[in-house]
XYZ file of C-alpha atoms in Angstrom:
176
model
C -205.639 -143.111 129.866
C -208.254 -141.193 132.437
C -209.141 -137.581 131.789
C -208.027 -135.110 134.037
C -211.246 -134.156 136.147
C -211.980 -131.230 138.145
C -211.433 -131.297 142.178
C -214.449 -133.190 143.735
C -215.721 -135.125 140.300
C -215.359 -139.130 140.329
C -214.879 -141.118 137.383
C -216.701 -144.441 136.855
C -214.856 -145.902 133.538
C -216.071 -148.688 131.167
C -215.075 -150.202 127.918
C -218.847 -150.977 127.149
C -222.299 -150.336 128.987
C -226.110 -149.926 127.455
C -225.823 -146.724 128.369
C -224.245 -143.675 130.083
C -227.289 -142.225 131.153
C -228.781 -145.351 131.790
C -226.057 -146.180 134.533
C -226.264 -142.651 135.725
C -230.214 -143.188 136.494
C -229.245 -146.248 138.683
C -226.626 -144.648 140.099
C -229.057 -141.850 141.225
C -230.783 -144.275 143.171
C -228.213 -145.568 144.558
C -224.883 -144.281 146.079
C -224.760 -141.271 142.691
C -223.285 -137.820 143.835
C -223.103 -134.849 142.289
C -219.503 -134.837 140.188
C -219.934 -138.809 139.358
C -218.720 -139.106 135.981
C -219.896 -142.336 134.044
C -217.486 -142.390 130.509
C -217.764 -145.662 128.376
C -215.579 -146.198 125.519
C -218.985 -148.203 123.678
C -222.500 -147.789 124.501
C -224.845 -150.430 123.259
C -227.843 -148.924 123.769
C -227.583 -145.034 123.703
C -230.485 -142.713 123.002
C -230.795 -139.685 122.713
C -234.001 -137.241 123.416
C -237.390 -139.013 122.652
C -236.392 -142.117 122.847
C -233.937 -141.989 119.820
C -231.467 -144.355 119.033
C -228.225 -142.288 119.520
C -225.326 -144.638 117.291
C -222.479 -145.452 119.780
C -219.555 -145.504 117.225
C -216.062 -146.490 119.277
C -213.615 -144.162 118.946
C -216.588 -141.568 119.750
C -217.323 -139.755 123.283
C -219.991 -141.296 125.784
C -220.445 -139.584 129.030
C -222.939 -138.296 131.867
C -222.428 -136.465 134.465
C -224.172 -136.267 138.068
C -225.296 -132.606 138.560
C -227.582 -131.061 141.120
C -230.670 -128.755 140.333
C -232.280 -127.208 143.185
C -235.973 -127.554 143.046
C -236.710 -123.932 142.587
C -234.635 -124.049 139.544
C -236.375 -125.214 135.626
C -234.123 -128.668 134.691
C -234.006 -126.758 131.208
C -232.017 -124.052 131.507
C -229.071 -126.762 132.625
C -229.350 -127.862 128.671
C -228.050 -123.988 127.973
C -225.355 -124.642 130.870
C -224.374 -128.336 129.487
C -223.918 -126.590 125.608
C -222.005 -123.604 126.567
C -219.593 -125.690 128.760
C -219.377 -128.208 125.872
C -218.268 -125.538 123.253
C -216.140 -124.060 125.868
C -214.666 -127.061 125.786
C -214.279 -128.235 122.461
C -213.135 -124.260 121.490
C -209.813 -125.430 123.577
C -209.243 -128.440 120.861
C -210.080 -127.491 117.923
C -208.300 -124.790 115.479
C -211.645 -123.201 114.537
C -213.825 -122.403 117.683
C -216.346 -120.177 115.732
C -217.205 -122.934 113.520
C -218.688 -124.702 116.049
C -222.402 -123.711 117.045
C -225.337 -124.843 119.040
C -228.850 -125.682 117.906
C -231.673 -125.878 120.539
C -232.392 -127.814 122.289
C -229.739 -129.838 122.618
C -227.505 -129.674 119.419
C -223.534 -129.309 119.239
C -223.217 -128.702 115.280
C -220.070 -128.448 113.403
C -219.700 -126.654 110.057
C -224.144 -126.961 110.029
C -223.532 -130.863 110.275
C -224.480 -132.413 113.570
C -221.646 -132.997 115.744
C -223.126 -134.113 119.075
C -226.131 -134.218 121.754
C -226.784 -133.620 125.198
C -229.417 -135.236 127.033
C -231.167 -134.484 130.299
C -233.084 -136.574 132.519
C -233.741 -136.835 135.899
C -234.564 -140.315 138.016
C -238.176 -141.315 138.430
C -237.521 -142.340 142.307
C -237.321 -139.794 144.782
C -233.954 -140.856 147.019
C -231.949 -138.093 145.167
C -234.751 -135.661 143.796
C -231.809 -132.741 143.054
C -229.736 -135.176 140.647
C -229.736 -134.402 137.181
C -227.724 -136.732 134.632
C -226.606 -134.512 132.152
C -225.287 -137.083 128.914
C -223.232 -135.952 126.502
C -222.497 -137.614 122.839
C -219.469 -136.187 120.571
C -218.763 -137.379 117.197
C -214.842 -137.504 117.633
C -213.391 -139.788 115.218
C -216.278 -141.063 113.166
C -219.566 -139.849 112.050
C -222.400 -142.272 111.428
C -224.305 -139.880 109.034
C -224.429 -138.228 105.623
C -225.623 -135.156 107.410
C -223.212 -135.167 110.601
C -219.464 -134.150 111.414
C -217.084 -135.717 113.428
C -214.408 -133.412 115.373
C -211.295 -134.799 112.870
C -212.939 -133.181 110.268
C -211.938 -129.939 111.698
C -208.489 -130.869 112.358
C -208.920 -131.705 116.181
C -206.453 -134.459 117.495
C -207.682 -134.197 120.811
C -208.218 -137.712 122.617
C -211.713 -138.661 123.896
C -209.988 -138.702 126.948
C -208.657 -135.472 126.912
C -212.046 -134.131 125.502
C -213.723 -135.634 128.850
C -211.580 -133.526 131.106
C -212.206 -130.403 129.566
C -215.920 -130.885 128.892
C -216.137 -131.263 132.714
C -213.514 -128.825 133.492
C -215.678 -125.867 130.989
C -218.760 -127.570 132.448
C -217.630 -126.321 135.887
C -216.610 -123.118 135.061
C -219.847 -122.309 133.475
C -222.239 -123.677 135.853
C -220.686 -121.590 138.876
């Protein structure tokens, strides 16, 4: 099943990669666009900020999307962008919106307990110096942690699928 994705965003789909943000960086020096959409139903080697390990549960959400930043504009106010859209999103699915809060920097929480990440980075080479990958990790169906949350907990059937299209749908809206 593909998510439904707004007009002009491209979806690169995998059942496993290292990482979503990992194949967004080489895709930013290659033929990466603003709108590319790398999903992966696995990551092997996901991270989150500082070098973390981020655990890639299956059955979770993986995904990065290709965004530009003009120069003149600070990369970090596109973490407030990414979390609002997120929420926006996830407020669609889920039968309790308000429970549902951010943390900065980059914290989705759920009920206090973490529920995902977003991380930012932008590609050391200079052939696409406005690209911003923008990854995003949601604990959908499991939760690797005592002190995390996973979206069934609040009673949200949505599919990781279905949670892909309307992050990036929300993440549209906001950003305009």
């Amino acid at each position: 099943e593909s998510p439904d994705l707004p007009a002009g965003y491209r979806l690169f789909s995998f059942q496993t990669i290292d990482s979503t943000n990992a194949e967004a960086l080489r895709r930013m020096e290659n033929d990466g666009r603003p709108g590319d959409v790398i999903w992966s139903r696995e990551q092997e080697s996901g991270r989150g900020r500082r070098g973390r390990e981020w655990l890639s549960t299956k059955g979770n959400l993986f995904v990065t999307l290709l965004v530009t930043v003009p120069p003149e504009r600070p990369v970090g106010q596109l973490a407030f962008v990414a979390a609002i859209g997120i929420a926006n999103g996830l407020g669609r699915c889920v039968p309790k919106p308000d429970r549902i809060r951010l943390k900065w920097p980059n914290d989705l929480l759920l009920h206090g307990r973490k529920l995902g990440g977003i991380l930012i980075e932008r590609s050391a080479g200079n052939l696409n110096p406005d690209l911003v990958a923008v990854g995003i990790g949601l604990n959908v169906s499991s939760a690797a942690f005592p002190n995390s949350a996973c979206l069934r907990d609040c009673g949200s059937e949505a599919s990781v699928s279905e949670l892909v299209g309307l992050i990036c749908d929300e993440f549209e809206k906001t950003r305009a």
